[in-house]
Structure formats: C-alpha cells, structure tokens
mmCIF file of C-alpha atoms in Angstrom:
data_model
loop_
_atom_site.group_PDB
_atom_site.id
_atom_site.type_symbol
_atom_site.label_atom_id
_atom_site.label_comp_id
_atom_site.label_asym_id
_atom_site.label_seq_id
_atom_site.Cartn_x
_atom_site.Cartn_y
_atom_site.Cartn_z
ATOM 1 C CA MET A 29 48.170 13.186 62.196
ATOM 2 C CA ALA A 30 48.104 13.126 65.913
ATOM 3 C CA LEU A 31 50.313 15.266 68.111
ATOM 4 C CA SER A 32 51.509 13.720 71.427
ATOM 5 C CA VAL A 33 50.642 15.375 74.618
ATOM 6 C CA GLU A 34 54.371 15.700 75.334
ATOM 7 C CA ASP A 35 54.996 17.521 71.995
ATOM 8 C CA ARG A 36 51.986 19.789 72.506
ATOM 9 C CA PHE A 37 53.302 20.840 75.938
ATOM 10 C CA ALA A 38 56.740 21.336 74.506
ATOM 11 C CA LEU A 39 55.261 23.580 71.768
ATOM 12 C CA GLU A 40 53.372 25.568 74.361
ATOM 13 C CA ASP A 41 56.686 26.004 76.394
ATOM 14 C CA LEU A 42 58.334 27.177 73.129
ATOM 15 C CA LEU A 43 55.768 29.951 72.646
ATOM 16 C CA ALA A 44 56.011 31.012 76.211
ATOM 17 C CA ALA A 45 59.781 30.965 75.963
ATOM 18 C CA TYR A 46 59.688 33.202 72.942
ATOM 19 C CA ALA A 47 57.358 35.706 74.806
ATOM 20 C CA TRP A 48 59.370 35.759 78.012
ATOM 21 C CA ALA A 49 62.670 36.178 76.106
ATOM 22 C CA LEU A 50 61.393 39.012 73.923
ATOM 23 C CA ASP A 51 59.601 40.774 76.754
ATOM 24 C CA THR A 52 62.589 40.541 79.195
ATOM 25 C CA GLY A 53 65.268 41.588 76.756
ATOM 26 C CA ASP A 54 66.919 38.099 76.744
ATOM 27 C CA VAL A 55 68.524 38.252 73.377
ATOM 28 C CA GLU A 56 70.143 34.770 73.419
ATOM 29 C CA GLY A 57 67.003 33.189 74.938
ATOM 30 C CA LEU A 58 64.978 34.514 71.933
ATOM 31 C CA VAL A 59 67.651 33.111 69.517
ATOM 32 C CA ALA A 60 67.372 29.696 71.230
ATOM 33 C CA CYS A 61 63.704 29.548 70.241
ATOM 34 C CA PHE A 62 64.572 29.451 66.498
ATOM 35 C CA THR A 63 66.209 27.068 64.062
ATOM 36 C CA SER A 64 69.537 28.397 62.594
ATOM 37 C CA ASP A 65 67.847 28.955 59.194
ATOM 38 C CA ALA A 66 64.676 30.587 60.728
ATOM 39 C CA ARG A 67 62.724 33.316 59.081
ATOM 40 C CA MET A 68 60.423 35.688 61.021
ATOM 41 C CA VAL A 69 58.250 38.172 59.266
ATOM 42 C CA GLU A 70 56.267 41.015 60.917
ATOM 43 C CA GLU A 71 53.517 42.048 58.561
ATOM 44 C CA VAL A 72 52.321 44.908 60.514
ATOM 45 C CA PHE A 73 53.541 48.224 59.096
ATOM 46 C CA GLU A 74 53.709 49.622 55.547
ATOM 47 C CA GLU A 75 56.670 47.323 54.723
ATOM 48 C CA PRO A 76 57.106 43.905 56.348
ATOM 49 C CA ASP A 77 60.116 43.421 58.537
ATOM 50 C CA ILE A 78 61.964 40.151 57.639
ATOM 51 C CA TRP A 79 64.499 38.582 59.897
ATOM 52 C CA GLU A 80 66.474 35.491 58.908
ATOM 53 C CA GLY A 81 68.738 33.090 60.637
ATOM 54 C CA HIS A 82 70.069 33.397 64.187
ATOM 55 C CA ASP A 83 71.777 36.760 63.160
ATOM 56 C CA GLY A 84 68.441 38.191 62.051
ATOM 57 C CA ILE A 85 66.716 36.915 65.112
ATOM 58 C CA ARG A 86 69.465 38.454 67.263
ATOM 59 C CA GLY A 87 68.887 41.707 65.395
ATOM 60 C CA ILE A 88 65.180 41.876 66.161
ATOM 61 C CA ALA A 89 65.907 41.021 69.876
ATOM 62 C CA GLU A 90 68.446 43.821 70.026
ATOM 63 C CA HIS A 91 66.189 46.253 68.311
ATOM 64 C CA TYR A 92 63.278 45.654 70.657
ATOM 65 C CA ARG A 93 65.638 45.564 73.682
ATOM 66 C CA ASN A 94 66.840 48.995 72.844
ATOM 67 C CA ALA A 95 63.562 50.497 71.538
ATOM 68 C CA GLU A 96 62.573 53.335 73.855
ATOM 69 C CA GLY A 97 58.892 52.473 73.909
ATOM 70 C CA PHE A 98 59.299 48.676 74.281
ATOM 71 C CA PRO A 99 60.184 47.906 77.974
ATOM 72 C CA GLY A 100 56.917 47.043 79.822
ATOM 73 C CA ARG A 101 55.294 45.298 76.983
ATOM 74 C CA GLN A 102 53.945 41.731 77.339
ATOM 75 C CA HIS A 103 53.119 39.427 74.532
ATOM 76 C CA HIS A 104 50.145 37.167 75.139
ATOM 77 C CA VAL A 105 49.528 34.063 72.895
ATOM 78 C CA SER A 106 46.167 32.173 73.205
ATOM 79 C CA GLN A 107 43.956 29.647 71.476
ATOM 80 C CA VAL A 108 46.781 27.948 69.729
ATOM 81 C CA GLN A 109 45.790 25.546 66.935
ATOM 82 C CA TYR A 110 48.213 22.735 66.221
ATOM 83 C CA MET A 111 48.378 21.131 62.763
ATOM 84 C CA PRO A 112 50.911 18.281 62.564
ATOM 85 C CA GLN A 113 52.411 17.824 59.157
ATOM 86 C CA GLU A 114 53.382 14.536 57.453
ATOM 87 C CA ASP A 115 57.101 15.390 57.667
ATOM 88 C CA GLY A 116 56.922 15.645 61.560
ATOM 89 C CA THR A 117 56.785 19.403 61.701
ATOM 90 C CA VAL A 118 53.897 21.318 63.161
ATOM 91 C CA LYS A 119 52.176 24.370 61.884
ATOM 92 C CA MET A 120 50.415 26.498 64.383
ATOM 93 C CA ARG A 121 48.283 29.607 64.553
ATOM 94 C CA SER A 122 47.282 31.648 67.470
ATOM 95 C CA PHE A 123 45.773 34.952 68.675
ATOM 96 C CA ALA A 124 48.410 37.453 69.806
ATOM 97 C CA PHE A 125 47.914 40.445 72.058
ATOM 98 C CA VAL A 126 50.531 42.807 73.295
ATOM 99 C CA THR A 127 49.895 44.938 76.345
ATOM 100 C CA GLU A 128 51.970 47.927 77.555
ATOM 101 C CA CYS A 129 52.421 47.757 81.333
ATOM 102 C CA ALA A 130 53.969 51.144 82.033
ATOM 103 C CA GLY A 131 52.799 54.072 83.972
ATOM 104 C CA ASP A 132 49.417 54.038 85.671
ATOM 105 C CA THR A 133 46.534 51.772 84.931
ATOM 106 C CA PRO A 134 44.600 51.177 82.762
ATOM 107 C CA PHE A 135 47.368 49.667 80.647
ATOM 108 C CA ASP A 136 47.371 50.026 76.910
ATOM 109 C CA LEU A 137 46.547 47.252 74.398
ATOM 110 C CA ARG A 138 49.361 47.868 71.810
ATOM 111 C CA PHE A 139 48.721 45.032 69.342
ATOM 112 C CA VAL A 140 45.875 42.676 68.412
ATOM 113 C CA GLY A 141 46.683 40.038 65.802
ATOM 114 C CA TYR A 142 47.897 36.506 65.171
ATOM 115 C CA TYR A 143 50.816 34.377 64.546
ATOM 116 C CA GLU A 144 51.283 31.636 61.944
ATOM 117 C CA ASP A 145 54.088 29.465 62.935
ATOM 118 C CA HIS A 146 55.992 26.406 61.558
ATOM 119 C CA ALA A 147 57.971 24.470 64.200
ATOM 120 C CA MET A 148 60.478 21.734 63.765
ATOM 121 C CA LYS A 149 61.879 19.220 66.234
ATOM 122 C CA GLY A 150 65.714 19.223 66.234
ATOM 123 C CA GLU A 151 68.102 16.296 66.539
ATOM 124 C CA ASP A 152 68.396 17.184 70.202
ATOM 125 C CA GLY A 153 64.538 16.615 70.657
ATOM 126 C CA ARG A 154 63.813 20.374 71.172
ATOM 127 C CA TRP A 155 61.124 22.133 69.206
ATOM 128 C CA ARG A 156 62.131 25.405 67.611
ATOM 129 C CA LEU A 157 60.319 27.929 65.446
ATOM 130 C CA HIS A 158 61.429 27.564 61.784
ATOM 131 C CA ARG A 159 58.913 30.199 60.366
ATOM 132 C CA ARG A 160 56.956 32.780 62.319
ATOM 133 C CA VAL A 161 54.637 35.416 60.779
ATOM 134 C CA ALA A 162 53.057 38.117 62.905
ATOM 135 C CA ARG A 163 49.995 39.849 61.388
ATOM 136 C CA LEU A 164 47.442 42.369 62.503
ATOM 137 C CA TRP A 165 43.847 41.183 62.976
ATOM 138 C CA ASP A 166 42.654 42.553 59.670
ATOM 139 C CA GLY A 167 43.087 41.757 55.971
ATOM 140 C CA GLU A 168 42.662 38.237 54.467
ATOM 141 C CA ILE A 169 41.755 36.674 57.916
ATOM 142 C CA LEU A 170 38.490 38.693 57.914
ATOM 143 C CA LYS A 171 37.501 38.025 54.256
ATOM 144 C CA ASN A 172 34.346 36.158 55.343
ATOM 145 C CA PHE A 173 32.915 39.367 56.623
ATOM 146 C CA PRO A 174 31.057 41.703 54.154
ATOM 147 C CA GLY A 175 33.290 44.723 53.215
ATOM 148 C CA ARG A 176 36.320 43.191 54.902
ATOM 149 C CA GLY A 177 39.384 41.224 53.814
ATOM 150 C CA GLN A 178 41.633 44.094 52.682
ATOM 151 C CA TRP A 179 44.783 44.766 54.659
ATOM 152 C CA THR A 180 45.181 48.393 55.792
ATOM 153 C CA PRO A 181 48.918 49.276 56.137
ATOM 154 C CA ARG A 182 49.761 51.003 59.391
ATOM 155 C CA LYS A 183 52.370 53.838 59.769
ATOM 156 C CA ARG A 184 55.236 52.745 61.975
ATOM 157 C CA PRO A 185 55.603 54.825 65.260
ATOM 158 C CA ALA A 186 58.917 56.584 65.586
ATOM 159 C CA SER A 187 59.828 54.463 68.608
ATOM 160 C CA LEU A 188 59.681 51.264 66.494
ATOM 161 C CA ILE A 189 61.702 52.472 63.473
ATOM 162 C CA ILE A 190 64.256 49.664 62.845
ATOM 163 C CA LYS A 191 67.820 50.895 62.370
ATOM 164 C CA ARG A 192 69.858 48.364 60.439
#
C-alpha cells in the first residue's frame, strides 16, 4: 500500500512533536501525540515500563519533566521506515538517539536504540501514536550477527526511577 506524501509529512511532524514535547516538558503536548487508548512501552531496563491511555502518557511526561537528570536531553529520530497497513494505519520503525546537552562539551550520548510505532489517523484527520515501543540497540534486532541476539537488561539509574 502506498502512503501519500501528505501523510508521510504528517507522520514526520508527529514524531517531531513527540520529541519536542518530551524534551521541553510540555506534558499536554505529549499527550496530544497519542490516541486516548494508547500504549507506550519502554523496554530498556530490567523491567519494562508500560504507560496506557492519556493518563499513562501524562504520567510518563510528568515523570521525565520532574526527573533530576532529564532536563537538557534531546531525542533524535532518524531513518524512519513507513509501513502502511490495509486498515489505514501505519507501522513505523526508526533509529533513536538521546543526547544530554548539559554542562560543557562534549555532550553525552545517553541512549542508542529504536522505536517501533503504530500510528492511526483520527476522525479529525490528525495522525497519533497508538502504540510506541522504545528498545535499546541490542537483543533480537541484532540476531543476524554471530553471538548476538540476546537482550542484556540494564540497571536503571537512580535519577530515572519511576515513582508511581
């Protein structure tokens, strides 16, 4: 199935809006990027973090907005692949990098991974994320390399412990 140029640009805008909202502490801007029944999963640390619905997305936004080590981070998304589905939704996958722009240069690279997304167009014509999974660049994605393909759980730094 083909994806129109207009839809592709709108999806690019959605991914940019997500990053800008998260990295600037815009809680309601982040919520607006998701469907009301959205599910976001961060499979990064020992136990995955799962956020559901607008209340869950609001929770992750508030968490990062108030996490001591988070301000100054920038999420970068590149090389997005768009996979239109027969039902009119679009699955996407992309590389993700997070830099920490605090203190003196050189700045730190805090995260290297990828997103797997599933976006839906609402009745208002706007694209929103329905499902988003963030993963580190290891595990199953590297299974074609000898000796790779196993996920190594990471210990969560104290500054990113989620209080619910």
